Amino acid sequence: MRPSNAVPTALSRTRSSLERLSAGFRWLLAALVTGLVAALGLTRSGLHRLAALRAPVVRVVRGPLAALVLGRRAAVSVILVGITPVLAALTAGAVASTTGYRPLERWLVGTWTGTDPRIVVFVGAALLVGLAAAGAAARAGLVPTGLLVAGPVFGVAVTRYGTVVSTYGGERVVSLPDAVAVAAGVAAVGSVAVVAVGYPLGAACRRAVRIVRTDRGERNEE
């Protein structure tokens, strides 16, 4: 009886399958490269054109875009970022030692729905918009200004820690991780909304002041 050749046959078939798979992969890679070259027209002149466009794009990213995001004055941006945790701590302490989280939450809901408007909520919102406008006027950039606004919002929201809330599973006490996570989310959303309103306002005021100063300087020269 002849010995079985099942193992050599299986190895041979596996090898041929791997060779076909490798050939198919090489063909697919070549087709992708060919299609990419044909679609983008990456000839030598096309590469030169892309290289010529690289410099203006880099200048925009490193210049106006970086100034808009991070600010034109590094010292001012660093100061605002450093003030952020201080404002958060002061706001949290003020809320915890006066009204507490629950009354403030009811005021916010009542003001938002119109059922019980509170002047203190409008004043707080105006102060936050003023912070965003001040950041824009100081050319601090969107990120430092957003952090500056997020500080007080985080401080207010984090006072939720230790309060009792009702859930589907019943009442529970808000833990510190839960309070910090919710406060961070509220601060992120709130800062974006406030900066969207206050930052253009501050930039417009800065431009208006510059125009007025320029007009006064021209009149004095005349």
PDB file of C-alpha atoms in Angstrom:
ATOM      1  CA  MET A   1       0.000   0.000   0.000  1.00  0.00           C
ATOM      2  CA  ARG A   2       1.386   3.394  -1.049  1.00  0.00           C
ATOM      3  CA  PRO A   3       1.901   6.055   1.596  1.00  0.00           C
ATOM      4  CA  SER A   4      -0.518   8.883   1.610  1.00  0.00           C
ATOM      5  CA  ASN A   5       0.543  12.108  -0.158  1.00  0.00           C
ATOM      6  CA  ALA A   6      -2.063  14.297   1.551  1.00  0.00           C
ATOM      7  CA  VAL A   7       0.449  16.537   3.339  1.00  0.00           C
ATOM      8  CA  PRO A   8       2.637  17.351   0.290  1.00  0.00           C
ATOM      9  CA  THR A   9      -0.499  17.926  -1.786  1.00  0.00           C
ATOM     10  CA  ALA A  10      -1.925  20.305   0.817  1.00  0.00           C
ATOM     11  CA  LEU A  11       1.353  22.215   1.042  1.00  0.00           C
ATOM     12  CA  SER A  12       1.503  22.513  -2.741  1.00  0.00           C
ATOM     13  CA  ARG A  13      -2.046  23.827  -2.907  1.00  0.00           C
ATOM     14  CA  THR A  14      -1.372  26.296  -0.084  1.00  0.00           C
ATOM     15  CA  ARG A  15       1.723  27.554  -1.888  1.00  0.00           C
ATOM     16  CA  SER A  16      -0.136  28.033  -5.143  1.00  0.00           C
ATOM     17  CA  SER A  17      -2.938  29.856  -3.315  1.00  0.00           C
ATOM     18  CA  LEU A  18      -0.447  32.189  -1.636  1.00  0.00           C
ATOM     19  CA  GLU A  19       1.217  32.875  -4.981  1.00  0.00           C
ATOM     20  CA  ARG A  20      -2.127  33.744  -6.577  1.00  0.00           C
ATOM     21  CA  LEU A  21      -3.012  35.949  -3.597  1.00  0.00           C
ATOM     22  CA  SER A  22       0.350  37.736  -3.816  1.00  0.00           C
ATOM     23  CA  ALA A  23      -0.067  38.257  -7.541  1.00  0.00           C
ATOM     24  CA  GLY A  24      -3.562  39.653  -7.009  1.00  0.00           C
ATOM     25  CA  PHE A  25      -2.323  41.999  -4.305  1.00  0.00           C
ATOM     26  CA  ARG A  26       0.470  43.279  -6.572  1.00  0.00           C
ATOM     27  CA  TRP A  27      -2.003  43.827  -9.385  1.00  0.00           C
ATOM     28  CA  LEU A  28      -4.391  45.702  -7.090  1.00  0.00           C
ATOM     29  CA  LEU A  29      -1.580  47.889  -5.768  1.00  0.00           C
ATOM     30  CA  ALA A  30      -0.397  48.685  -9.285  1.00  0.00           C
ATOM     31  CA  ALA A  31      -3.954  49.520 -10.347  1.00  0.00           C
ATOM     32  CA  LEU A  32      -4.426  51.846  -7.375  1.00  0.00           C
ATOM     33  CA  VAL A  33      -1.171  53.655  -8.084  1.00  0.00           C
ATOM     34  CA  THR A  34      -1.998  53.960 -11.774  1.00  0.00           C
ATOM     35  CA  GLY A  35      -5.468  55.274 -11.004  1.00  0.00           C
ATOM     36  CA  LEU A  36      -4.119  57.758  -8.492  1.00  0.00           C
ATOM     37  CA  VAL A  37      -1.532  59.051 -10.926  1.00  0.00           C
ATOM     38  CA  ALA A  38      -4.115  59.312 -13.694  1.00  0.00           C
ATOM     39  CA  ALA A  39      -6.673  61.032 -11.461  1.00  0.00           C
ATOM     40  CA  LEU A  40      -4.344  63.588  -9.958  1.00  0.00           C
ATOM     41  CA  GLY A  41      -2.188  64.069 -13.009  1.00  0.00           C
ATOM     42  CA  LEU A  42       0.985  63.635 -11.020  1.00  0.00           C
ATOM     43  CA  THR A  43       3.348  64.329 -13.844  1.00  0.00           C
ATOM     44  CA  ARG A  44       6.568  66.191 -13.265  1.00  0.00           C
ATOM     45  CA  SER A  45       4.862  69.509 -13.919  1.00  0.00           C
ATOM     46  CA  GLY A  46       2.018  68.513 -11.614  1.00  0.00           C
ATOM     47  CA  LEU A  47       4.451  67.738  -8.819  1.00  0.00           C
ATOM     48  CA  HIS A  48       6.089  71.120  -9.349  1.00  0.00           C
ATOM     49  CA  ARG A  49       2.693  72.790  -9.077  1.00  0.00           C
ATOM     50  CA  LEU A  50       1.948  70.939  -5.838  1.00  0.00           C
ATOM     51  CA  ALA A  51       5.323  71.950  -4.459  1.00  0.00           C
ATOM     52  CA  ALA A  52       4.602  75.560  -5.410  1.00  0.00           C
ATOM     53  CA  LEU A  53       1.280  75.438  -3.548  1.00  0.00           C
ATOM     54  CA  ARG A  54       2.880  74.004  -0.432  1.00  0.00           C
ATOM     55  CA  ALA A  55       4.608  77.212   0.622  1.00  0.00           C
ATOM     56  CA  PRO A  56       1.446  79.418   0.634  1.00  0.00           C
ATOM     57  CA  VAL A  57      -0.496  76.742   2.519  1.00  0.00           C
ATOM     58  CA  VAL A  58       2.249  76.469   5.144  1.00  0.00           C
ATOM     59  CA  ARG A  59       2.337  80.262   5.498  1.00  0.00           C
ATOM     60  CA  VAL A  60      -1.435  80.371   6.056  1.00  0.00           C
ATOM     61  CA  VAL A  61      -1.338  77.550   8.613  1.00  0.00           C
ATOM     62  CA  ARG A  62       1.591  79.003  10.526  1.00  0.00           C
ATOM     63  CA  GLY A  63       0.458  82.600  10.158  1.00  0.00           C
ATOM     64  CA  PRO A  64      -3.193  83.744  10.236  1.00  0.00           C
ATOM     65  CA  LEU A  65      -4.641  80.371  11.205  1.00  0.00           C
ATOM     66  CA  ALA A  66      -2.212  79.852  14.083  1.00  0.00           C
ATOM     67  CA  ALA A  67      -2.809  83.431  15.230  1.00  0.00           C
ATOM     68  CA  LEU A  68      -6.582  82.889  15.173  1.00  0.00           C
ATOM     69  CA  VAL A  69      -6.420  79.614  17.099  1.00  0.00           C
ATOM     70  CA  LEU A  70      -3.569  80.293  19.552  1.00  0.00           C
ATOM     71  CA  GLY A  71      -3.376  84.093  19.517  1.00  0.00           C
ATOM     72  CA  ARG A  72      -0.932  86.731  18.331  1.00  0.00           C
ATOM     73  CA  ARG A  73       0.468  87.437  21.799  1.00  0.00           C
ATOM     74  CA  ALA A  74       1.884  84.350  23.448  1.00  0.00           C
ATOM     75  CA  ALA A  75       2.208  86.047  26.835  1.00  0.00           C
ATOM     76  CA  VAL A  76      -1.473  87.022  26.878  1.00  0.00           C
ATOM     77  CA  SER A  77      -2.552  83.520  25.853  1.00  0.00           C
ATOM     78  CA  VAL A  78      -0.432  81.934  28.589  1.00  0.00           C
ATOM     79  CA  ILE A  79      -1.852  84.321  31.195  1.00  0.00           C
ATOM     80  CA  LEU A  80      -5.432  83.527  30.197  1.00  0.00           C
ATOM     81  CA  VAL A  81      -4.772  79.785  30.335  1.00  0.00           C
ATOM     82  CA  GLY A  82      -3.240  80.222  33.796  1.00  0.00           C
ATOM     83  CA  ILE A  83      -6.239  82.231  34.997  1.00  0.00           C
ATOM     84  CA  THR A  84      -8.680  79.513  33.911  1.00  0.00           C
ATOM     85  CA  PRO A  85      -8.323  77.171  36.948  1.00  0.00           C
ATOM     86  CA  VAL A  86      -8.351  80.161  39.286  1.00  0.00           C
ATOM     87  CA  LEU A  87     -11.680  81.344  37.880  1.00  0.00           C
ATOM     88  CA  ALA A  88     -13.050  77.800  38.102  1.00  0.00           C
ATOM     89  CA  ALA A  89     -12.070  77.496  41.762  1.00  0.00           C
ATOM     90  CA  LEU A  90     -13.395  80.937  42.686  1.00  0.00           C
ATOM     91  CA  THR A  91     -16.706  80.332  40.918  1.00  0.00           C
ATOM     92  CA  ALA A  92     -17.155  76.911  42.516  1.00  0.00           C
ATOM     93  CA  GLY A  93     -16.412  78.329  45.938  1.00  0.00           C
ATOM     94  CA  ALA A  94     -18.809  81.230  45.462  1.00  0.00           C
ATOM     95  CA  VAL A  95     -21.669  78.993  44.345  1.00  0.00           C
ATOM     96  CA  ALA A  96     -21.064  76.396  47.066  1.00  0.00           C
ATOM     97  CA  SER A  97     -20.948  79.025  49.821  1.00  0.00           C
ATOM     98  CA  THR A  98     -24.014  80.984  48.687  1.00  0.00           C
ATOM     99  CA  THR A  99     -26.880  79.534  46.689  1.00  0.00           C
ATOM    100  CA  GLY A 100     -25.663  75.999  46.073  1.00  0.00           C
ATOM    101  CA  TYR A 101     -26.138  73.990  42.915  1.00  0.00           C
ATOM    102  CA  ARG A 102     -29.841  73.122  43.126  1.00  0.00           C
ATOM    103  CA  PRO A 103     -31.268  76.678  43.323  1.00  0.00           C
ATOM    104  CA  LEU A 104     -28.921  77.782  40.572  1.00  0.00           C
ATOM    105  CA  GLU A 105     -30.052  74.884  38.394  1.00  0.00           C
ATOM    106  CA  ARG A 106     -33.689  75.895  38.912  1.00  0.00           C
ATOM    107  CA  TRP A 107     -32.856  79.490  37.998  1.00  0.00           C
ATOM    108  CA  LEU A 108     -31.144  78.380  34.804  1.00  0.00           C
ATOM    109  CA  VAL A 109     -34.063  76.179  33.792  1.00  0.00           C
ATOM    110  CA  GLY A 110     -36.619  78.835  34.680  1.00  0.00           C
ATOM    111  CA  THR A 111     -34.747  81.488  32.726  1.00  0.00           C
ATOM    112  CA  TRP A 112     -34.287  79.234  29.714  1.00  0.00           C
ATOM    113  CA  THR A 113     -37.946  78.200  29.597  1.00  0.00           C
ATOM    114  CA  GLY A 114     -39.218  81.652  30.553  1.00  0.00           C
ATOM    115  CA  THR A 115     -41.226  80.345  33.495  1.00  0.00           C
ATOM    116  CA  ASP A 116     -39.050  82.005  36.142  1.00  0.00           C
ATOM    117  CA  PRO A 117     -36.497  84.409  34.613  1.00  0.00           C
ATOM    118  CA  ARG A 118     -33.698  85.506  36.914  1.00  0.00           C
ATOM    119  CA  ILE A 119     -31.613  88.621  36.388  1.00  0.00           C
ATOM    120  CA  VAL A 120     -28.564  86.911  37.884  1.00  0.00           C
ATOM    121  CA  VAL A 121     -28.557  84.408  35.007  1.00  0.00           C
ATOM    122  CA  PHE A 122     -28.549  87.209  32.433  1.00  0.00           C
ATOM    123  CA  VAL A 123     -25.773  88.992  34.317  1.00  0.00           C
ATOM    124  CA  GLY A 124     -23.709  85.804  34.418  1.00  0.00           C
ATOM    125  CA  ALA A 125     -24.205  85.230  30.691  1.00  0.00           C
ATOM    126  CA  ALA A 126     -23.213  88.835  29.978  1.00  0.00           C
ATOM    127  CA  LEU A 127     -20.049  88.428  32.053  1.00  0.00           C
ATOM    128  CA  LEU A 128     -19.093  85.293  30.109  1.00  0.00           C
ATOM    129  CA  VAL A 129     -19.642  87.060  26.794  1.00  0.00           C
ATOM    130  CA  GLY A 130     -17.554  89.925  28.152  1.00  0.00           C
ATOM    131  CA  LEU A 131     -14.715  87.505  28.954  1.00  0.00           C
ATOM    132  CA  ALA A 132     -14.829  86.145  25.409  1.00  0.00           C
ATOM    133  CA  ALA A 133     -14.845  89.671  23.988  1.00  0.00           C
ATOM    134  CA  ALA A 134     -11.924  90.648  26.207  1.00  0.00           C
ATOM    135  CA  GLY A 135      -9.948  87.650  24.978  1.00  0.00           C
ATOM    136  CA  ALA A 136     -10.586  88.664  21.384  1.00  0.00           C
ATOM    137  CA  ALA A 137      -9.679  92.271  22.097  1.00  0.00           C
ATOM    138  CA  ALA A 138      -6.388  91.121  23.618  1.00  0.00           C
ATOM    139  CA  ARG A 139      -5.736  88.885  20.569  1.00  0.00           C
ATOM    140  CA  ALA A 140      -5.535  85.806  22.748  1.00  0.00           C
ATOM    141  CA  GLY A 141      -6.860  83.335  20.173  1.00  0.00           C
ATOM    142  CA  LEU A 142      -9.847  81.027  20.166  1.00  0.00           C
ATOM    143  CA  VAL A 143      -8.353  78.273  22.331  1.00  0.00           C
ATOM    144  CA  PRO A 144      -7.139  80.480  25.229  1.00  0.00           C
ATOM    145  CA  THR A 145     -10.360  82.486  25.106  1.00  0.00           C
ATOM    146  CA  GLY A 146     -12.433  79.300  25.131  1.00  0.00           C
ATOM    147  CA  LEU A 147     -10.524  78.011  28.156  1.00  0.00           C
ATOM    148  CA  LEU A 148     -10.994  81.353  29.909  1.00  0.00           C
ATOM    149  CA  VAL A 149     -14.764  81.135  29.430  1.00  0.00           C
ATOM    150  CA  ALA A 150     -14.865  77.433  30.299  1.00  0.00           C
ATOM    151  CA  GLY A 151     -13.333  78.068  33.724  1.00  0.00           C
ATOM    152  CA  PRO A 152     -16.351  79.715  35.390  1.00  0.00           C
ATOM    153  CA  VAL A 153     -18.783  77.375  33.626  1.00  0.00           C
ATOM    154  CA  PHE A 154     -16.857  74.373  34.930  1.00  0.00           C
ATOM    155  CA  GLY A 155     -16.785  75.883  38.409  1.00  0.00           C
ATOM    156  CA  VAL A 156     -20.560  76.282  38.449  1.00  0.00           C
ATOM    157  CA  ALA A 157     -21.286  72.808  37.075  1.00  0.00           C
ATOM    158  CA  VAL A 158     -18.838  70.956  39.331  1.00  0.00           C
ATOM    159  CA  THR A 159     -20.792  72.048  42.416  1.00  0.00           C
ATOM    160  CA  ARG A 160     -23.194  69.279  41.412  1.00  0.00           C
ATOM    161  CA  TYR A 161     -20.817  67.017  43.366  1.00  0.00           C
ATOM    162  CA  GLY A 162     -22.454  65.587  46.490  1.00  0.00           C
ATOM    163  CA  THR A 163     -26.012  66.446  45.466  1.00  0.00           C
ATOM    164  CA  VAL A 164     -28.781  63.865  45.223  1.00  0.00           C
ATOM    165  CA  VAL A 165     -30.207  63.153  41.782  1.00  0.00           C
ATOM    166  CA  SER A 166     -33.090  60.958  40.671  1.00  0.00           C
ATOM    167  CA  THR A 167     -32.411  58.262  38.066  1.00  0.00           C
ATOM    168  CA  TYR A 168     -34.289  55.288  36.670  1.00  0.00           C
ATOM    169  CA  GLY A 169     -32.699  53.160  39.380  1.00  0.00           C
ATOM    170  CA  GLY A 170     -33.716  55.541  42.135  1.00  0.00           C
ATOM    171  CA  GLU A 171     -31.937  58.350  43.941  1.00  0.00           C
ATOM    172  CA  ARG A 172     -28.156  58.490  44.160  1.00  0.00           C
ATOM    173  CA  VAL A 173     -25.454  60.867  45.293  1.00  0.00           C
ATOM    174  CA  VAL A 174     -23.344  62.429  42.544  1.00  0.00           C
ATOM    175  CA  SER A 175     -19.763  61.199  42.804  1.00  0.00           C
ATOM    176  CA  LEU A 176     -16.698  63.290  42.116  1.00  0.00           C
ATOM    177  CA  PRO A 177     -15.834  61.579  38.781  1.00  0.00           C
ATOM    178  CA  ASP A 178     -19.418  62.007  37.618  1.00  0.00           C
ATOM    179  CA  ALA A 179     -19.466  65.671  38.615  1.00  0.00           C
ATOM    180  CA  VAL A 180     -16.128  66.388  36.933  1.00  0.00           C
ATOM    181  CA  ALA A 181     -17.139  64.586  33.722  1.00  0.00           C
ATOM    182  CA  VAL A 182     -20.482  66.390  33.465  1.00  0.00           C
ATOM    183  CA  ALA A 183     -18.872  69.735  34.324  1.00  0.00           C
ATOM    184  CA  ALA A 184     -16.227  69.241  31.634  1.00  0.00           C
ATOM    185  CA  GLY A 185     -18.906  68.498  29.040  1.00  0.00           C
ATOM    186  CA  VAL A 186     -21.019  71.474  30.066  1.00  0.00           C
ATOM    187  CA  ALA A 187     -17.948  73.739  30.048  1.00  0.00           C
ATOM    188  CA  ALA A 188     -16.935  72.563  26.573  1.00  0.00           C
ATOM    189  CA  VAL A 189     -20.376  73.133  25.056  1.00  0.00           C
ATOM    190  CA  GLY A 190     -20.971  76.375  26.937  1.00  0.00           C
ATOM    191  CA  SER A 191     -17.588  77.858  26.061  1.00  0.00           C
ATOM    192  CA  VAL A 192     -18.089  77.157  22.352  1.00  0.00           C
ATOM    193  CA  ALA A 193     -21.489  78.875  22.409  1.00  0.00           C
ATOM    194  CA  VAL A 194     -20.215  81.884  24.356  1.00  0.00           C
ATOM    195  CA  VAL A 195     -17.058  82.287  22.259  1.00  0.00           C
ATOM    196  CA  ALA A 196     -19.136  82.124  19.083  1.00  0.00           C
ATOM    197  CA  VAL A 197     -20.975  85.233  20.316  1.00  0.00           C
ATOM    198  CA  GLY A 198     -18.330  87.105  22.297  1.00  0.00           C
ATOM    199  CA  TYR A 199     -15.229  86.596  20.168  1.00  0.00           C
ATOM    200  CA  PRO A 200     -16.580  88.312  17.014  1.00  0.00           C
ATOM    201  CA  LEU A 201     -17.928  91.083  19.235  1.00  0.00           C
ATOM    202  CA  GLY A 202     -14.518  91.674  20.792  1.00  0.00           C
ATOM    203  CA  ALA A 203     -12.784  91.550  17.410  1.00  0.00           C
ATOM    204  CA  ALA A 204     -15.265  94.082  16.004  1.00  0.00           C
ATOM    205  CA  CYS A 205     -14.697  96.400  18.970  1.00  0.00           C
ATOM    206  CA  ARG A 206     -10.937  96.131  18.558  1.00  0.00           C
ATOM    207  CA  ARG A 207     -11.231  96.995  14.867  1.00  0.00           C
ATOM    208  CA  ALA A 208     -13.551  99.922  15.611  1.00  0.00           C
ATOM    209  CA  VAL A 209     -11.092 101.326  18.158  1.00  0.00           C
ATOM    210  CA  ARG A 210      -8.264 100.985  15.635  1.00  0.00           C
ATOM    211  CA  ILE A 211     -10.275 102.857  13.003  1.00  0.00           C
ATOM    212  CA  VAL A 212     -11.117 105.655  15.435  1.00  0.00           C
ATOM    213  CA  ARG A 213      -7.469 106.025  16.440  1.00  0.00           C
ATOM    214  CA  THR A 214      -6.386 106.098  12.807  1.00  0.00           C
ATOM    215  CA  ASP A 215      -8.949 108.812  11.981  1.00  0.00           C
ATOM    216  CA  ARG A 216      -7.823 110.899  14.957  1.00  0.00           C
ATOM    217  CA  GLY A 217      -4.194 110.528  13.927  1.00  0.00           C
ATOM    218  CA  GLU A 218      -4.957 111.663  10.385  1.00  0.00           C
ATOM    219  CA  ARG A 219      -6.929 114.673  11.654  1.00  0.00           C
ATOM    220  CA  ASN A 220      -4.088 115.672  13.964  1.00  0.00           C
ATOM    221  CA  GLU A 221      -1.630 115.524  11.054  1.00  0.00           C
ATOM    222  CA  GLU A 222      -3.870 117.803   9.006  1.00  0.00           C
TER     223      GLU A 222
END
